[in-house]
Amino acid sequence: MAQTGLFLGFVLGVVLLALTVFLTGRGWRQYSVTSVPMPTGGGSSGRAGGSDTESGAAAGRWADDPTVLSLVFLLAALGFGAVAVLFVGGSAIPEGVSNAAGPVLVAGTLTVVVAYLFYGTYHAARGRGLTRSQATLLGSWVLGLLSVVGIVLRLVGFL
């Protein structure tokens, strides 16, 4: 059974390698963005009052503020630490809480990793001059590759 999983993983790896060589050899890397459309900031939302624009601008200011980002990181780290303490807690913690803390840690870690990979790819692509749809495509492609890696690991028997 293990040999079959290894063989399938090897075949899938060869197919992915061949696909990568095929796509990189097609010359699509010579594409260059000549002009990047810049947002004008005055979009219409179809509502009276323009509160969507104001809230979007406030969210943008908060997202660019290092103090807010530091506080969010600190709260996330404290949250992960609290759940880890619940997971390894002794007899003072109810057994149901300790049993639920493990999957919460795994789900939280996977969510952070997936969001980091998607947003990192998106942000890097936008910084290189691609449009939002192209950057979203690249981020989704990275998540698809992550899924393929998970499937291969499952076939091989590591998961």
Short mmCIF file of C-alpha atoms in Angstrom, two decimals:
data_model
loop_
_atom_site.label_atom_id
_atom_site.label_comp_id
_atom_site.label_asym_id
_atom_site.label_seq_id
_atom_site.Cartn_x
_atom_site.Cartn_y
_atom_site.Cartn_z
CA MET A 1 0.00 0.00 0.00
CA ALA A 2 2.84 2.41 0.82
CA GLN A 3 4.51 1.71 -2.55
CA THR A 4 1.31 2.66 -4.36
CA GLY A 5 1.13 5.96 -2.49
CA LEU A 6 4.76 6.74 -3.22
CA PHE A 7 4.29 5.86 -6.88
CA LEU A 8 1.22 8.11 -7.17
CA GLY A 9 3.08 10.94 -5.45
CA PHE A 10 6.02 10.50 -7.83
CA VAL A 11 3.76 10.48 -10.90
CA LEU A 12 1.89 13.56 -9.69
CA GLY A 13 5.22 15.33 -9.08
CA VAL A 14 6.43 14.49 -12.59
CA VAL A 15 3.16 15.77 -14.10
CA LEU A 16 3.40 19.02 -12.11
CA LEU A 17 7.04 19.46 -13.12
CA ALA A 18 6.18 18.89 -16.79
CA LEU A 19 3.30 21.37 -16.54
CA THR A 20 5.59 23.96 -14.96
CA VAL A 21 8.21 23.52 -17.69
CA PHE A 22 5.50 23.75 -20.36
CA LEU A 23 4.01 26.95 -18.94
CA THR A 24 7.33 28.72 -18.37
CA GLY A 25 8.49 27.86 -21.88
CA ARG A 26 5.52 29.58 -23.54
CA GLY A 27 6.95 33.10 -23.25
CA TRP A 28 4.28 34.58 -21.00
CA ARG A 29 6.97 36.16 -18.82
CA GLN A 30 7.70 38.73 -21.52
CA TYR A 31 4.36 40.37 -20.75
CA SER A 32 4.76 43.78 -19.17
CA VAL A 33 2.20 46.10 -17.71
CA THR A 34 2.40 49.42 -19.53
CA SER A 35 0.05 51.41 -17.36
CA VAL A 36 -1.52 50.65 -14.03
CA PRO A 37 -4.92 52.26 -13.47
CA MET A 38 -4.85 54.42 -10.37
CA PRO A 39 -7.97 54.67 -8.22
CA THR A 40 -9.62 58.06 -8.30
CA GLY A 41 -11.14 57.74 -4.84
CA GLY A 42 -14.55 59.02 -5.84
CA GLY A 43 -16.45 55.86 -6.74
CA SER A 44 -20.21 55.81 -6.48
CA SER A 45 -21.80 53.19 -4.29
CA GLY A 46 -25.38 53.86 -5.26
CA ARG A 47 -26.29 55.07 -1.76
CA ALA A 48 -26.87 58.55 -0.48
CA GLY A 49 -24.44 60.03 2.03
CA GLY A 50 -21.21 58.35 0.88
CA SER A 51 -20.66 56.51 4.16
CA ASP A 52 -19.04 53.57 2.33
CA THR A 53 -16.23 55.81 1.08
CA GLU A 54 -15.66 57.29 4.52
CA SER A 55 -15.62 53.90 6.25
CA GLY A 56 -13.30 52.52 3.55
CA ALA A 57 -10.92 55.42 4.08
CA ALA A 58 -11.02 54.88 7.86
CA ALA A 59 -10.32 51.16 7.42
CA GLY A 60 -7.42 52.02 5.11
CA ARG A 61 -5.95 54.39 7.69
CA TRP A 62 -6.29 51.74 10.41
CA ALA A 63 -4.69 49.08 8.19
CA ASP A 64 -1.69 51.34 7.53
CA ASP A 65 -1.22 52.35 11.18
CA PRO A 66 1.67 50.39 12.77
CA THR A 67 0.17 50.78 16.24
CA VAL A 68 -3.08 49.10 15.21
CA LEU A 69 -1.19 46.30 13.45
CA SER A 70 0.99 45.80 16.53
CA LEU A 71 -2.07 45.61 18.79
CA VAL A 72 -3.79 43.10 16.49
CA PHE A 73 -0.64 40.97 16.42
CA LEU A 74 -0.33 41.17 20.21
CA LEU A 75 -3.98 40.15 20.70
CA ALA A 76 -3.59 37.26 18.25
CA ALA A 77 -0.44 36.05 20.00
CA LEU A 78 -2.12 36.27 23.40
CA GLY A 79 -5.15 34.41 22.03
CA PHE A 80 -2.98 31.61 20.66
CA GLY A 81 -1.09 31.50 23.96
CA ALA A 82 -4.32 31.27 25.96
CA VAL A 83 -5.64 28.43 23.80
CA ALA A 84 -2.28 26.63 24.11
CA VAL A 85 -2.46 26.93 27.91
CA LEU A 86 -5.99 25.49 27.80
CA PHE A 87 -4.73 22.65 25.59
CA VAL A 88 -1.88 21.62 27.89
CA GLY A 89 -3.63 22.64 31.12
CA GLY A 90 -3.69 20.25 34.02
CA SER A 91 -6.58 18.92 36.02
CA ALA A 92 -7.92 22.41 36.78
CA ILE A 93 -9.18 22.74 33.19
CA PRO A 94 -12.33 20.76 32.25
CA GLU A 95 -11.60 17.87 29.88
CA GLY A 96 -14.03 19.11 27.23
CA VAL A 97 -12.23 22.46 27.03
CA SER A 98 -8.83 20.77 26.73
CA ASN A 99 -10.11 18.47 24.00
CA ALA A 100 -11.58 21.37 22.01
CA ALA A 101 -8.46 23.53 22.29
CA GLY A 102 -6.34 21.27 20.04
CA PRO A 103 -8.52 21.56 16.94
CA VAL A 104 -8.92 25.30 17.61
CA LEU A 105 -5.12 25.69 17.58
CA VAL A 106 -4.78 23.71 14.36
CA ALA A 107 -7.62 25.60 12.64
CA GLY A 108 -6.28 28.96 13.78
CA THR A 109 -2.77 28.16 12.60
CA LEU A 110 -4.00 26.95 9.21
CA THR A 111 -6.14 30.06 8.83
CA VAL A 112 -3.20 32.34 9.58
CA VAL A 113 -0.89 30.48 7.19
CA VAL A 114 -3.41 30.44 4.34
CA ALA A 115 -4.28 34.13 4.81
CA TYR A 116 -0.58 35.02 4.97
CA LEU A 117 0.20 33.14 1.77
CA PHE A 118 -2.76 34.59 -0.12
CA TYR A 119 -2.31 38.19 1.04
CA GLY A 120 1.47 38.05 0.67
CA THR A 121 1.17 36.88 -2.91
CA TYR A 122 -1.57 39.41 -3.63
CA HIS A 123 0.40 42.29 -2.13
CA ALA A 124 3.61 41.32 -3.93
CA ALA A 125 1.79 41.05 -7.25
CA ARG A 126 0.12 44.44 -6.76
CA GLY A 127 3.52 45.93 -5.92
CA ARG A 128 4.89 44.62 -9.22
CA GLY A 129 2.19 46.43 -11.20
CA LEU A 130 -0.47 43.79 -11.75
CA THR A 131 -4.15 44.61 -11.54
CA ARG A 132 -6.36 43.42 -8.68
CA SER A 133 -7.83 40.56 -10.69
CA GLN A 134 -4.39 39.34 -11.78
CA ALA A 135 -3.09 39.55 -8.21
CA THR A 136 -6.13 37.65 -6.94
CA LEU A 137 -5.50 34.98 -9.58
CA LEU A 138 -1.92 34.57 -8.37
CA GLY A 139 -3.05 34.34 -4.73
CA SER A 140 -5.65 31.74 -5.64
CA TRP A 141 -3.06 29.83 -7.64
CA VAL A 142 -0.80 29.66 -4.59
CA LEU A 143 -3.69 28.33 -2.50
CA GLY A 144 -4.40 25.75 -5.21
CA LEU A 145 -0.78 24.61 -5.11
CA LEU A 146 -1.04 24.36 -1.34
CA SER A 147 -4.10 22.13 -1.79
CA VAL A 148 -2.21 19.93 -4.27
CA VAL A 149 0.66 19.59 -1.79
CA GLY A 150 -1.83 18.57 0.89
CA ILE A 151 -3.37 15.97 -1.42
CA VAL A 152 0.06 14.57 -2.31
CA LEU A 153 1.00 14.35 1.37
CA ARG A 154 -2.28 12.58 2.04
CA LEU A 155 -1.66 10.12 -0.81
CA VAL A 156 1.86 9.42 0.40
CA GLY A 157 0.56 8.85 3.92
CA PHE A 158 2.05 11.77 5.82
CA LEU A 159 -1.38 13.20 6.70
#
